[in-house]
Structure formats: structure tokens, C-alpha cells
């Protein structure tokens, strides 16, 4: 777990940490770029990536205020060197040589705002950033956090295709927060230790397109159908729960930063050759008839090593799968259309 590594990092010699889990070889140098690093998700995400011992260089980019964030985070006594880049003129420098690019850039949801309301602003931001990625670090693993992920991932794919750099193994929609929520809510309701819980979440990353597969959750908890239905709804509406609780002052930034850091850590472990790294992610897929779909993915040295199937579904989950498809298809098509207009 990343967090065990972080705890060790502050209590052990760095040489010991850099060798852990990789025989006697040092962990390779890895550059991570965070685009939107001065924002509500970007700042805590940058902090968490600074704590990750697999990162050697941390590039923080935003349209403004990044030098201050970078200066602040750079004082933390962990392995990575931190560099701040501000404004479009410095975007290329931020991206050069990046192994992983994390994109939390964009505007957050406000009360009463759907993910679709975010679309035009965030789609334009993502388009510009992906054009720069294609130019400056086409081999990087791209972790898309900017919402609506169901549309921004297809936008990124189209931009990379136009540039001749698209590799479906290297583009990920970060749906980890849905998994994090499903685990937390399931553990609370089922009274099982949260650290041991695993729940696959498939589909997309908005409303009913989020389909937690509680029938496959481990360890098993004896929950009624009504409780499973309520847990599913709560997982789907998790973002709205936070938006409403913050009463107009923001959306899910801290839990999203945690989830983004967990997924980036998995990508880095895969790049470094760790075995059996599996996370759910929204990727190009043949698991259903839809061109993009979130399911369990095995990560490795080239990004996606294998897109795993859905496994056995309950009748409730089969019904949810059929319900989500039209909405997810529509969001995907919207992204593709935007990228090609």
C-alpha cells in the first residue's frame, strides 16, 4: 500500500525505501506532472504525490499560483524534487519527460450543477492540455480526473489520434473515488474492516453509470437487497452528497485527491514492474459494446496489460448494467463530437 510506503519514508533511510520490493535495485527515476496543481484537487494531490517514494520529479502546472504551491510542497523532506510551472508558455516544460500525467484541471461542480453543466468549460481545458501532452510527452500514462470523465477520456483519445500518438494502453479515466466510496460505505454497513474490503466498480463515472458490484465484494457481509440498493445509490450520489454538505463552497476535492494518488501509485508500480497491480479504470474496452468502459484493469510496464471482464453479476447488477449503457454511450459520443468539431 502506498500509505505504508509513506510512513516508512519518514522513518527509514531513503536507500532502504528505494530498494523495497525491487530486490537490490533502486527504484527508477519517475517524473509525475500534475496539471491543475493549484486547484482544490490539485493541491492535496500534489502533496500526496510528494509523499510517494516512487516519484523522483514532481512537476506542478496551473494557469496561475503554482510557484507558491511548489515552494510550499518542496520543503517536505521526501525523495522528489518539485518544480512549479505557471501559464501556457511553461506547459511544455512541465510535461517534458513525464512518465505519468495526472489531470485534475477544470472547474468544480457547484450545487444544482450536473456533470454535463461542466462540459463545455472542462472539455476545452482538457483538449488544450492533451494537445500539449501529444507534443511533449506522448509516451506518458495519462490519468484523467477532469469531469465529466465519461466524455473527457474520449476527447483525449480523439486528440491523441489526430496527433498520431494515441495508445489506448496509456489513457485512463480515474474512477478510483467510486471504488473508495463503495469500500467505505460497504464496510460501514456490513461492519467489516475497511482495510480488507474490495469492491469492483464498473461502467462510468457519473450517476447511474457508476455500478458497484457488491455481489463480488470481499469479505462477504450479510446485506439485504434493500441495503445493497441503498449502498449502490449512495455510491452513485457520493459526489452530490459532498457538494451539498459543502453548501456551495466546493465539491469532493480531498477524497478525490486521495483516490487520484492511489491510482497514480498503481500506475507507477506497474511501470516499475510490480506484479499483479489491478485497479478499476475507465479505458478503451471490449468488455461491452461501448468503446470505453470502466472495469478492473491489470497495470504494467506499458500501462494497461489486460482489461479484465465483469465476472458474475447479480440480477440487480445486470439490470443496472443495461440501464447505464444508453447514458454512457451518449456521454462518450458527446466527447468524440466535441473533439472533432
Coordinates of C-alpha atoms in Angstrom, one line a residue:
X1 CA 0.0 0.0 0.0
X2 CA 1.2 3.5 -0.8
X3 CA 0.4 4.7 2.7
X4 CA 2.7 2.1 4.3
X5 CA 5.4 3.2 2.0
X6 CA 4.8 6.8 3.0
X7 CA 5.0 6.0 6.7
X8 CA 8.3 4.1 6.1
X9 CA 9.6 7.0 4.1
X10 CA 9.5 9.3 7.1
X11 CA 11.1 6.7 9.5
X12 CA 13.7 4.8 7.4
X13 CA 16.7 5.7 5.4
X14 CA 15.9 6.6 1.8
X15 CA 18.2 4.0 0.4
X16 CA 16.2 1.3 2.2
X17 CA 13.0 2.7 0.8
X18 CA 14.2 2.9 -2.7
X19 CA 15.1 -0.8 -2.7
X20 CA 12.0 -2.0 -1.0
X21 CA 10.1 -4.5 -3.2
X22 CA 12.6 -4.3 -6.1
X23 CA 15.4 -6.7 -4.8
X24 CA 18.6 -4.7 -4.6
X25 CA 17.9 -2.4 -7.4
X26 CA 17.0 1.3 -6.8
X27 CA 13.5 2.3 -7.9
X28 CA 13.8 4.0 -11.3
X29 CA 13.5 7.8 -11.6
X30 CA 9.9 8.7 -12.4
X31 CA 8.6 12.1 -13.3
X32 CA 4.9 12.9 -12.5
X33 CA 3.2 16.0 -13.8
X34 CA 0.0 17.4 -12.1
X35 CA -2.0 19.7 -14.4
X36 CA -4.2 21.9 -12.4
X37 CA -2.0 21.7 -9.4
X38 CA -3.1 24.9 -7.7
X39 CA -6.8 23.9 -7.6
X40 CA -8.9 22.2 -5.0
X41 CA -8.0 18.7 -6.0
X42 CA -4.6 19.6 -7.4
X43 CA -3.0 20.9 -4.2
X44 CA -3.8 17.9 -1.9
X45 CA -3.0 15.6 -4.8
X46 CA 0.4 17.3 -5.3
X47 CA 1.0 16.9 -1.5
X48 CA 0.2 13.2 -1.7
X49 CA 2.4 12.6 -4.7
X50 CA 5.3 14.4 -2.9
X51 CA 4.9 11.7 -0.2
X52 CA 5.1 8.9 -2.7
X53 CA 8.6 7.3 -2.7
X54 CA 8.3 6.2 -6.3
X55 CA 8.3 9.8 -7.5
X56 CA 11.7 11.4 -8.2
X57 CA 10.5 14.5 -10.0
X58 CA 7.2 16.3 -9.4
X59 CA 6.1 18.9 -11.9
X60 CA 3.2 21.1 -10.8
X61 CA 1.4 23.1 -13.5
X62 CA -1.5 25.5 -13.5
X63 CA -2.5 28.8 -15.2
X64 CA -1.6 30.7 -12.0
X65 CA -0.4 30.4 -8.4
X66 CA 1.7 27.3 -9.0
X67 CA 5.1 28.7 -7.8
X68 CA 3.7 29.2 -4.3
X69 CA 2.2 25.7 -4.2
X70 CA 5.5 24.2 -5.5
X71 CA 7.6 26.2 -3.0
X72 CA 5.4 25.1 -0.1
X73 CA 5.5 21.4 -1.1
X74 CA 9.2 21.4 -2.0
X75 CA 10.1 21.9 1.7
X76 CA 8.8 18.4 2.6
X77 CA 11.7 16.0 3.3
X78 CA 10.9 13.3 0.8
X79 CA 12.6 12.0 -2.3
X80 CA 11.2 14.0 -5.1
X81 CA 12.4 17.4 -6.5
X82 CA 9.4 19.8 -7.0
X83 CA 9.1 22.3 -9.9
X84 CA 6.4 24.8 -10.4
X85 CA 5.2 26.0 -13.8
X86 CA 2.7 28.8 -14.4
X87 CA 0.9 29.8 -17.6
X88 CA 0.6 28.2 -21.0
X89 CA 4.1 29.2 -22.0
X90 CA 5.6 26.8 -19.4
X91 CA 3.2 23.9 -20.0
X92 CA 5.7 22.1 -22.4
X93 CA 8.5 22.3 -19.8
X94 CA 6.2 20.8 -17.2
X95 CA 5.4 17.9 -19.4
X96 CA 8.8 17.1 -20.9
X97 CA 10.0 13.6 -19.8
X98 CA 6.8 12.9 -17.7
X99 CA 6.1 9.2 -17.1
X100 CA 2.7 9.9 -15.6
X101 CA 0.5 12.9 -16.2
X102 CA -2.4 13.5 -13.8
X103 CA -5.1 15.9 -14.9
X104 CA -7.4 17.4 -12.2
X105 CA -7.7 20.7 -14.1
X106 CA -11.0 22.4 -14.7
X107 CA -13.9 23.9 -12.7
X108 CA -15.6 22.0 -9.9
X109 CA -19.3 21.2 -9.5
X110 CA -21.5 23.6 -7.6
X111 CA -24.9 22.9 -6.1
X112 CA -27.5 22.2 -8.7
X113 CA -24.9 21.7 -11.4
X114 CA -24.8 18.4 -13.2
X115 CA -21.6 17.0 -14.6
X116 CA -22.9 18.0 -18.1
X117 CA -23.0 21.6 -17.0
X118 CA -19.3 21.4 -16.6
X119 CA -18.8 20.0 -20.0
X120 CA -18.0 23.0 -22.3
X121 CA -15.5 24.6 -19.9
X122 CA -13.7 21.4 -18.9
X123 CA -13.8 19.9 -22.4
X124 CA -12.0 22.9 -23.7
X125 CA -9.4 22.8 -21.0
X126 CA -8.8 19.1 -21.5
X127 CA -8.5 19.5 -25.2
X128 CA -5.7 22.1 -24.9
X129 CA -3.8 20.0 -22.3
X130 CA -4.0 16.8 -24.4
X131 CA -2.6 18.6 -27.4
X132 CA 0.4 19.6 -25.3
X133 CA 0.8 16.0 -24.0
X134 CA 0.8 14.7 -27.5
X135 CA 3.6 17.1 -28.4
X136 CA 5.8 16.9 -25.3
X137 CA 5.3 13.5 -23.6
X138 CA 3.4 11.2 -26.0
X139 CA 4.5 8.1 -24.1
X140 CA 3.2 9.2 -20.7
X141 CA 0.4 7.4 -18.9
X142 CA -2.4 9.9 -18.7
X143 CA -4.7 9.8 -15.6
X144 CA -7.8 11.8 -16.4
X145 CA -9.6 13.3 -13.4
X146 CA -11.3 16.3 -15.0
X147 CA -15.1 15.8 -15.2
X148 CA -17.2 14.6 -16.9
X149 CA -14.7 11.7 -17.2
X150 CA -17.2 9.8 -19.4
X151 CA -16.6 12.5 -22.0
X152 CA -13.1 13.8 -21.3
X153 CA -11.4 10.4 -21.8
X154 CA -13.0 10.1 -25.3
X155 CA -11.9 13.7 -26.0
X156 CA -8.3 12.9 -25.0
X157 CA -8.4 9.8 -27.2
X158 CA -9.5 11.8 -30.2
X159 CA -6.9 14.5 -29.7
X160 CA -4.2 11.8 -29.4
X161 CA -5.5 10.1 -32.6
X162 CA -5.3 13.4 -34.5
X163 CA -1.7 13.8 -33.3
X164 CA -0.8 10.2 -34.3
X165 CA 0.2 9.4 -30.7
X166 CA -2.9 7.5 -29.4
X167 CA -2.1 4.4 -27.4
X168 CA -5.2 3.0 -25.7
X169 CA -3.0 1.3 -23.1
X170 CA -1.8 4.7 -21.8
X171 CA -5.1 6.6 -21.3
X172 CA -7.1 6.1 -18.1
X173 CA -10.2 7.7 -16.7
X174 CA -9.7 7.8 -12.9
X175 CA -12.8 6.2 -11.3
X176 CA -11.0 5.2 -8.1
X177 CA -13.1 7.5 -6.0
X178 CA -16.2 5.4 -6.8
X179 CA -14.2 2.4 -5.6
X180 CA -13.0 4.2 -2.4
X181 CA -16.6 5.3 -1.6
X182 CA -18.0 1.8 -2.3
X183 CA -15.4 0.2 0.0
X184 CA -16.1 2.8 2.8
X185 CA -19.9 2.6 2.6
X186 CA -19.9 -1.3 2.3
X187 CA -17.5 -1.6 5.3
X188 CA -19.7 0.7 7.4
X189 CA -22.9 -1.1 6.6
X190 CA -21.5 -4.6 6.7
X191 CA -19.4 -4.0 9.8
X192 CA -16.3 -5.4 8.2
X193 CA -12.7 -4.0 8.5
X194 CA -12.5 -1.3 5.8
X195 CA -8.8 -2.0 5.1
X196 CA -9.7 -5.6 4.0
X197 CA -12.6 -4.6 1.7
X198 CA -12.5 -4.9 -2.0
X199 CA -15.4 -3.8 -4.3
X200 CA -15.1 -3.6 -8.1
X201 CA -16.9 -0.6 -9.6
X202 CA -17.7 -0.7 -13.3
X203 CA -19.4 1.4 -16.0
X204 CA -18.6 5.1 -16.0
X205 CA -18.0 7.9 -13.6
X206 CA -21.3 9.8 -13.2
X207 CA -24.7 9.0 -11.6
X208 CA -26.3 5.7 -12.8
X209 CA -23.3 4.9 -15.0
X210 CA -21.4 4.1 -11.7
X211 CA -22.2 0.4 -11.0
X212 CA -20.6 -1.0 -7.8
X213 CA -20.6 -4.8 -7.9
X214 CA -21.4 -5.5 -4.3
X215 CA -22.2 -9.2 -5.2
X216 CA -18.4 -9.6 -5.7
X217 CA -17.4 -7.6 -2.6
X218 CA -15.0 -9.2 -0.1
X219 CA -15.1 -10.0 2.7
X220 CA -18.7 -11.1 2.5
X221 CA -21.2 -9.2 4.6
X222 CA -24.7 -10.4 5.0
X223 CA -26.6 -7.5 3.5
X224 CA -30.2 -7.4 2.3
X225 CA -31.3 -6.5 -1.2
X226 CA -32.6 -3.2 0.2
X227 CA -29.3 -2.4 1.8
X228 CA -27.4 -3.2 -1.4
X229 CA -29.8 -0.9 -3.4
X230 CA -29.2 1.9 -0.8
X231 CA -25.4 1.4 -0.9
X232 CA -25.5 1.5 -4.7
X233 CA -27.4 4.7 -4.8
X234 CA -25.2 6.3 -2.2
X235 CA -22.1 5.3 -4.2
X236 CA -23.6 6.8 -7.3
X237 CA -24.6 10.0 -5.5
X238 CA -21.4 10.3 -3.4
X239 CA -20.3 13.4 -5.3
X240 CA -23.6 15.2 -4.8
X241 CA -23.5 14.3 -1.1
X242 CA -20.3 16.2 -0.7
X243 CA -21.3 19.2 -2.9
X244 CA -24.5 19.6 -0.8
X245 CA -22.6 19.2 2.5
X246 CA -20.1 21.9 1.4
X247 CA -23.1 24.2 0.7
X248 CA -21.8 25.9 -2.4
X249 CA -18.2 26.1 -1.1
X250 CA -16.8 23.2 -3.3
X251 CA -17.0 19.6 -4.3
X252 CA -15.2 16.4 -3.5
X253 CA -11.6 17.6 -3.5
X254 CA -9.8 15.8 -0.7
X255 CA -11.2 12.3 -1.2
X256 CA -10.7 12.8 -5.0
X257 CA -7.1 13.7 -4.4
X258 CA -6.6 10.6 -2.2
X259 CA -8.2 8.4 -5.0
X260 CA -6.1 10.1 -7.7
X261 CA -3.0 9.4 -5.6
X262 CA -3.9 5.8 -5.1
X263 CA -4.4 5.3 -8.9
X264 CA -1.2 7.1 -9.8
X265 CA 0.7 5.0 -7.3
X266 CA -0.7 1.9 -9.0
X267 CA 0.4 3.2 -12.4
X268 CA 3.9 3.8 -11.1
X269 CA 4.1 0.4 -9.6
X270 CA 3.0 -1.1 -12.9
X271 CA 5.7 0.9 -14.8
X272 CA 8.3 -0.3 -12.4
X273 CA 7.5 -3.9 -13.0
X274 CA 5.5 -4.8 -9.8
X275 CA 3.3 -7.9 -10.4
X276 CA -0.5 -8.2 -10.2
X277 CA -1.3 -4.5 -9.9
X278 CA -5.1 -4.3 -10.5
X279 CA -7.3 -1.2 -10.3
X280 CA -10.7 -0.2 -11.8
X281 CA -10.4 2.4 -14.5
X282 CA -12.4 3.9 -17.4
X283 CA -10.4 2.7 -20.5
X284 CA -10.9 1.7 -24.2
X285 CA -12.6 -1.6 -23.8
X286 CA -14.3 -4.6 -25.5
X287 CA -15.9 -5.8 -22.2
X288 CA -19.2 -4.4 -23.5
X289 CA -20.3 -3.0 -26.9
X290 CA -19.3 0.5 -25.7
X291 CA -15.9 1.8 -26.8
X292 CA -14.9 2.9 -23.3
X293 CA -15.9 1.3 -20.1
X294 CA -14.7 1.1 -16.5
X295 CA -13.7 -2.3 -15.2
X296 CA -10.8 -4.0 -13.4
X297 CA -7.5 -3.4 -15.3
X298 CA -4.1 -5.1 -14.8
X299 CA -1.4 -2.4 -14.9
X300 CA 2.2 -3.0 -16.1
X301 CA 5.2 -1.6 -17.9
X302 CA 3.1 -0.4 -20.9
X303 CA 0.1 0.9 -18.9
X304 CA -2.9 -1.4 -19.5
X305 CA -1.6 -5.0 -19.6
X306 CA -5.1 -6.5 -19.6
X307 CA -8.7 -5.3 -19.3
X308 CA -10.5 -7.8 -17.1
X309 CA -14.0 -8.9 -17.6
X310 CA -17.0 -8.2 -15.4
X311 CA -17.3 -11.6 -13.7
X312 CA -20.6 -13.0 -12.5
X313 CA -23.3 -10.3 -11.9
X314 CA -26.4 -10.5 -9.7
X315 CA -29.8 -9.8 -11.4
X316 CA -29.8 -6.3 -9.9
X317 CA -26.4 -5.6 -11.3
X318 CA -27.3 -7.0 -14.8
X319 CA -30.3 -4.6 -14.7
X320 CA -28.1 -1.7 -13.7
X321 CA -25.6 -2.5 -16.5
X322 CA -28.4 -2.3 -19.1
X323 CA -29.7 0.9 -17.7
X324 CA -26.4 2.7 -17.7
X325 CA -25.4 1.8 -21.3
X326 CA -27.5 4.5 -23.2
X327 CA -26.4 7.3 -20.8
X328 CA -22.7 6.3 -21.0
X329 CA -22.9 5.9 -24.8
X330 CA -24.4 9.4 -25.1
X331 CA -21.6 10.9 -22.9
X332 CA -18.9 9.1 -25.0
X333 CA -20.4 10.4 -28.2
X334 CA -20.6 13.9 -26.8
X335 CA -16.9 13.8 -26.1
X336 CA -16.0 12.5 -29.5
X337 CA -18.2 15.1 -31.2
X338 CA -16.6 17.9 -29.2
X339 CA -13.1 16.8 -30.1
X340 CA -13.9 16.7 -33.8
X341 CA -15.9 19.9 -34.2

